[in-house]
Amino acid sequence: DAGITQSPRHKVTETGTPVTLRCHQTENHRYMYWYRQDPGHGLRLIHYSYGVKDTDKGEVSDGYSVSRSKTEDFLLTLESATSSQTSVYFCAISESSGSNEQFFGPGTRLTVL
Amino acid sequence: DQQVKQNSPSLSVQEGRISILNCDYTNSMFDYFLWYKKYPAEGPTFLISISSIKDKNEDGRFTVFLNKSAKHLSLHIVPSQPGDSAVYFCAASPNNAGNMLTFGGGTRLMVKP
């Protein structure tokens, strides 16, 4: 299995509070991604990174920001959490060799009350 | 509007029989397609892929078929086993966006012993 960890694995928070989710990889892969999974929607891309300090928006980026200060870490921040951001969040990584395959972390279940 | 659709949210199959999971796409720029398998409380794992230059790719019990003119792909699992019970996502990547993936909504496969 690709070395990807996510923390925390579960979190319950209240509306309006800031939340940061962490993704850590030991594979030295260039690309990192944040997705959210909701029933009926599959996985939708929030933000992605193509290198240290290089990030871009995905399909559902509103209300989220990201940072990548090191190759191995990709942080997802909800500045002011809302109930609509209750979801399961997955981090993924891929190489830059042209392979389209992405490797996923175990996920973080976030509940915003 | 979803560019990748899995119109069957669930599928139930008897052990030993064939499972056929379907996926349709609308974006003609997609040229690489993947299937992922997801167990509860785990991240998706890569299963099999196919490039648009092929119409079939086989890996053990798993075969993916691609019909470009119909913008349709399918995953065949033969014979189905109870351990195949999971949610299956198809994903597609365009030829000009590196490793970006667009996912379908998923199909829950249940293989009955």
XYZ file of N, CA, C and O in Angstrom, chain B residues 3-101:
396
model
N -20.184 14.608 -15.556
C -19.558 14.165 -16.783
C -19.351 12.657 -16.802
O -19.139 12.081 -17.871
N -19.360 12.043 -15.629
C -19.220 10.596 -15.522
C -20.384 10.093 -14.671
O -20.568 10.553 -13.545
N -21.144 9.167 -15.234
C -22.349 8.710 -14.540
C -22.371 7.195 -14.395
O -22.080 6.471 -15.347
N -22.749 6.771 -13.223
C -23.016 5.359 -12.982
C -24.487 5.283 -12.602
O -24.872 5.654 -11.496
N -25.304 4.850 -13.520
C -26.750 4.969 -13.359
C -27.362 3.942 -12.418
O -28.512 4.100 -12.006
N -26.619 2.901 -12.093
C -27.135 1.907 -11.160
C -26.490 2.111 -9.804
O -25.318 1.809 -9.636
N -27.234 2.575 -8.815
C -26.621 2.786 -7.500
C -26.281 1.477 -6.793
O -25.402 1.464 -5.931
N -26.954 0.384 -7.165
C -26.657 -0.886 -6.515
C -26.896 -2.037 -7.477
O -27.650 -1.929 -8.441
N -26.224 -3.150 -7.152
C -26.329 -4.358 -7.977
C -26.144 -5.557 -7.067
O -25.220 -5.591 -6.255
N -27.018 -6.531 -7.205
C -26.923 -7.745 -6.400
C -26.719 -8.939 -7.322
O -27.452 -9.110 -8.295
N -25.725 -9.769 -7.014
C -25.362 -10.893 -7.882
C -25.098 -12.128 -7.019
O -24.610 -12.003 -5.879
N -25.394 -13.282 -7.557
C -25.111 -14.529 -6.857
C -23.633 -14.888 -7.035
O -23.040 -14.671 -8.106
N -23.052 -15.441 -5.980
C -21.666 -15.891 -6.046
C -21.464 -16.831 -7.231
O -22.289 -17.704 -7.502
N -20.359 -16.633 -7.954
C -20.046 -17.483 -9.088
C -20.561 -16.955 -10.419
O -20.076 -17.359 -11.478
N -21.523 -16.034 -10.356
C -22.071 -15.463 -11.583
C -21.267 -14.234 -12.003
O -20.361 -13.791 -11.301
N -21.622 -13.673 -13.139
C -20.939 -12.490 -13.636
C -21.575 -11.225 -13.052
O -22.788 -11.122 -12.918
N -20.712 -10.282 -12.684
C -21.167 -8.944 -12.292
C -20.776 -7.990 -13.408
O -19.633 -8.021 -13.879
N -21.715 -7.160 -13.813
C -21.444 -6.167 -14.854
C -21.815 -4.795 -14.314
O -22.975 -4.532 -13.999
N -20.808 -3.949 -14.192
C -21.022 -2.585 -13.706
C -20.804 -1.622 -14.876
O -19.835 -1.764 -15.619
N -21.695 -0.682 -15.009
C -21.678 0.211 -16.168
C -21.354 1.652 -15.801
O -21.615 2.096 -14.672
N -20.816 2.355 -16.786
C -20.415 3.745 -16.589
C -20.546 4.476 -17.923
O -20.143 3.945 -18.964
N -21.122 5.652 -17.902
C -21.251 6.479 -19.099
C -20.565 7.812 -18.873
O -20.549 8.323 -17.760
N -20.029 8.379 -19.932
C -19.388 9.678 -19.818
C -19.818 10.578 -20.966
O -20.298 10.108 -21.995
N -19.667 11.866 -20.753
C -20.124 12.819 -21.764
C -18.978 13.610 -22.396
O -19.135 14.128 -23.500
N -17.851 13.703 -21.703
C -16.752 14.529 -22.184
C -15.901 13.741 -23.190
O -15.235 12.781 -22.834
N -15.896 14.177 -24.446
C -15.149 13.460 -25.476
C -13.637 13.631 -25.320
O -12.862 12.971 -26.016
N -13.210 14.508 -24.410
C -11.775 14.694 -24.168
C -11.215 13.613 -23.239
O -10.002 13.475 -23.107
N -12.077 12.859 -22.580
C -11.595 11.782 -21.716
C -10.917 10.711 -22.565
O -11.482 10.259 -23.567
N -9.703 10.325 -22.163
C -9.032 9.288 -22.949
C -8.393 8.198 -22.084
O -7.695 7.331 -22.593
N -8.645 8.247 -20.787
C -8.120 7.201 -19.909
C -9.150 6.964 -18.831
O -9.684 7.928 -18.263
N -9.436 5.698 -18.566
C -10.533 5.358 -17.677
C -10.057 4.346 -16.635
O -9.266 3.443 -16.947
N -10.559 4.511 -15.425
C -10.118 3.668 -14.326
C -11.329 3.188 -13.531
O -12.366 3.853 -13.490
N -11.168 2.044 -12.890
C -12.140 1.562 -11.919
C -11.456 1.454 -10.559
O -10.340 0.946 -10.450
N -12.165 1.947 -9.543
C -11.705 1.846 -8.174
C -12.732 1.052 -7.376
O -13.936 1.105 -7.631
N -12.232 0.384 -6.364
C -13.062 -0.403 -5.461
C -12.933 0.181 -4.070
O -11.825 0.567 -3.651
N -14.043 0.273 -3.354
C -13.990 0.874 -2.024
C -14.781 0.041 -1.029
O -15.989 -0.175 -1.191
N -14.070 -0.353 0.036
C -14.717 -1.002 1.168
C -15.083 0.058 2.199
O -14.477 1.138 2.241
N -16.066 -0.230 3.055
C -16.443 0.736 4.099
C -15.261 1.114 4.983
O -14.424 0.268 5.319
N -15.193 2.377 5.325
C -14.177 2.917 6.227
C -12.753 2.805 5.678
O -11.781 2.870 6.445
N -12.633 2.616 4.369
C -11.313 2.586 3.737
C -11.307 3.534 2.549
O -12.361 3.929 2.039
N -10.102 3.892 2.094
C -10.011 4.679 0.886
C -10.191 3.817 -0.346
O -10.024 2.601 -0.294
N -10.551 4.430 -1.473
C -10.666 3.659 -2.721
C -9.323 3.059 -3.111
O -8.265 3.653 -2.873
N -9.369 1.890 -3.723
C -8.152 1.258 -4.238
C -8.309 1.001 -5.729
O -9.377 0.611 -6.198
N -7.238 1.227 -6.449
C -7.241 1.060 -7.888
C -7.467 -0.403 -8.261
O -6.892 -1.311 -7.653
N -8.293 -0.618 -9.276
C -8.620 -1.977 -9.693
C -8.084 -2.279 -11.085
O -7.308 -3.201 -11.280
N -8.478 -1.493 -12.070
C -8.094 -1.752 -13.443
C -8.315 -0.484 -14.249
O -9.132 0.355 -13.868
N -7.583 -0.337 -15.340
C -7.734 0.853 -16.168
C -7.706 0.479 -17.642
O -7.364 -0.645 -18.012
N -8.060 1.453 -18.478
C -8.016 1.246 -19.918
C -7.773 2.575 -20.610
O -8.326 3.605 -20.225
N -6.932 2.528 -21.625
C -6.674 3.696 -22.443
C -7.652 3.714 -23.604
O -8.148 2.671 -24.035
N -7.905 4.896 -24.142
C -8.868 5.015 -25.229
C -8.396 4.369 -26.528
O -9.184 4.214 -27.468
N -7.124 3.972 -26.598
C -6.648 3.303 -27.807
C -7.000 1.816 -27.793
O -6.799 1.112 -28.781
N -7.546 1.355 -26.657
C -7.953 -0.040 -26.545
C -9.457 -0.126 -26.351
O -10.103 0.859 -25.970
N -10.009 -1.305 -26.583
C -11.421 -1.491 -26.274
C -11.635 -2.558 -25.205
O -12.774 -2.780 -24.770
N -10.538 -3.149 -24.746
C -10.670 -4.177 -23.719
C -9.355 -4.288 -22.954
O -8.264 -4.206 -23.536
N -9.480 -4.481 -21.648
C -8.311 -4.762 -20.828
C -8.713 -5.768 -19.761
O -9.755 -5.613 -19.123
N -7.878 -6.776 -19.591
C -8.222 -7.881 -18.715
C -7.157 -8.062 -17.642
O -5.961 -7.951 -17.905
N -7.606 -8.340 -16.428
C -6.685 -8.615 -15.332
C -7.342 -9.632 -14.411
O -8.153 -9.278 -13.555
N -6.992 -10.893 -14.640
C -7.580 -11.949 -13.819
C -9.081 -12.034 -14.007
O -9.575 -12.186 -15.121
N -9.823 -11.895 -12.912
C -11.290 -11.998 -13.000
C -11.947 -10.702 -13.483
O -13.160 -10.681 -13.689
N -11.155 -9.673 -13.656
C -11.690 -8.353 -13.983
C -11.365 -7.975 -15.425
O -10.220 -8.087 -15.857
N -12.403 -7.546 -16.149
C -12.232 -7.078 -17.524
C -12.985 -5.768 -17.680
O -14.133 -5.663 -17.248
N -12.324 -4.792 -18.284
C -12.993 -3.536 -18.579
C -13.132 -3.420 -20.092
O -12.205 -3.704 -20.837
N -14.325 -3.036 -20.522
C -14.627 -2.828 -21.929
C -14.924 -1.356 -22.154
O -15.616 -0.723 -21.351
N -14.413 -0.824 -23.260
C -14.643 0.572 -23.594
C -15.276 0.675 -24.982
O -14.748 0.126 -25.946
N -16.393 1.368 -25.052
C -17.067 1.650 -26.322
C -17.041 3.165 -26.509
O -17.877 3.885 -25.972
N -16.049 3.634 -27.263
C -15.852 5.083 -27.401
C -16.999 5.752 -28.133
O -17.379 6.872 -27.795
N -17.546 5.097 -29.130
C -18.625 5.724 -29.900
C -19.858 5.937 -29.031
O -20.584 6.917 -29.204
N -20.082 5.028 -28.094
C -21.227 5.154 -27.191
C -20.858 5.894 -25.914
O -21.736 6.138 -25.070
N -19.592 6.228 -25.744
C -19.095 6.853 -24.501
C -19.539 6.020 -23.298
O -20.144 6.531 -22.342
N -19.200 4.767 -23.355
C -19.653 3.810 -22.344
C -18.528 2.842 -22.015
O -17.805 2.378 -22.894
N -18.377 2.573 -20.722
C -17.473 1.513 -20.324
C -18.144 0.624 -19.294
O -19.114 1.040 -18.632
N -17.647 -0.592 -19.216
C -18.221 -1.528 -18.267
C -17.111 -2.353 -17.636
O -16.058 -2.570 -18.230
N -17.381 -2.791 -16.428
C -16.469 -3.660 -15.687
C -17.162 -5.001 -15.486
O -18.280 -5.038 -14.963
N -16.512 -6.067 -15.935
C -17.042 -7.404 -15.759
C -16.210 -8.139 -14.716
O -14.970 -8.126 -14.799
N -16.891 -8.774 -13.785
C -16.207 -9.567 -12.765
C -16.717 -11.000 -12.885
O -17.917 -11.258 -12.717
N -15.798 -11.912 -13.238
C -16.196 -13.304 -13.435
C -15.122 -14.239 -12.871
O -13.968 -14.124 -13.285
N -15.447 -15.184 -11.993
C -16.740 -15.270 -11.304
C -16.776 -14.316 -10.112
O -15.744 -14.008 -9.512
N -17.942 -13.864 -9.766
C -18.072 -12.962 -8.621
C -17.892 -13.737 -7.318
O -18.313 -14.893 -7.197
N -17.253 -13.064 -6.361
C -17.012 -13.667 -5.052
C -17.553 -12.749 -3.958
O -17.617 -11.530 -4.154
N -17.921 -13.290 -2.810
C -18.454 -12.438 -1.734
C -17.505 -11.300 -1.356
O -17.952 -10.206 -1.022
N -16.196 -11.538 -1.450
C -15.214 -10.499 -1.147
C -15.214 -9.362 -2.139
O -14.593 -8.322 -1.897
N -15.918 -9.525 -3.257
C -16.027 -8.441 -4.234
C -17.092 -7.424 -3.818
O -17.221 -6.370 -4.448
N -17.853 -7.731 -2.799
C -18.888 -6.811 -2.328
C -18.239 -5.518 -1.847
O -17.441 -5.520 -0.903
N -18.565 -4.432 -2.518
C -17.931 -3.134 -2.254
C -18.644 -2.101 -3.120
O -19.547 -2.427 -3.889
N -18.212 -0.865 -2.993
C -18.672 0.187 -3.900
C -17.613 0.361 -4.989
O -16.416 0.447 -4.682
N -18.049 0.404 -6.228
C -17.150 0.542 -7.367
C -17.369 1.896 -8.028
O -18.497 2.272 -8.341
N -16.260 2.612 -8.203
C -16.303 3.912 -8.856
C -15.579 3.828 -10.195
O -14.464 3.289 -10.266
N -16.188 4.376 -11.231
C -15.416 4.580 -12.443
C -14.910 6.019 -12.445
O -15.503 6.900 -11.814
N -13.799 6.229 -13.119
C -13.189 7.551 -13.179
C -12.614 7.748 -14.568
O -12.255 6.784 -15.251
N -12.521 8.996 -14.981
C -12.022 9.316 -16.310
C -11.062 10.487 -16.237
O -11.191 11.363 -15.382
N -10.106 10.467 -17.189
C -9.094 11.515 -17.221
C -8.968 12.056 -18.643
O -8.879 11.279 -19.591
N -8.938 13.373 -18.791
C -8.787 13.941 -20.135
C -7.341 13.925 -20.588
O -6.422 13.807 -19.774
N -7.144 14.072 -21.865
C -5.806 13.916 -22.424
C -4.933 15.146 -22.246
O -3.788 15.159 -22.631
N -5.473 16.190 -21.657
C -4.677 17.397 -21.508
C -4.625 17.909 -20.078
O -4.352 19.067 -19.842
N -4.918 17.034 -19.133
C -4.988 17.487 -17.738
C -4.225 16.564 -16.813
O -4.646 16.357 -15.682
N -3.129 16.026 -17.298
C -2.270 15.240 -16.439
C -2.988 14.146 -15.704
O -3.607 13.286 -16.304
N -2.939 14.190 -14.401
C -3.480 13.107 -13.600
C -4.861 13.419 -13.035
O -5.307 12.778 -12.099
N -5.566 14.394 -13.572
C -6.855 14.764 -13.022
C -7.878 13.689 -13.326
O -7.959 13.186 -14.441
N -8.668 13.350 -12.330
C -9.709 12.331 -12.473
C -11.072 12.917 -12.157
O -11.216 13.692 -11.212
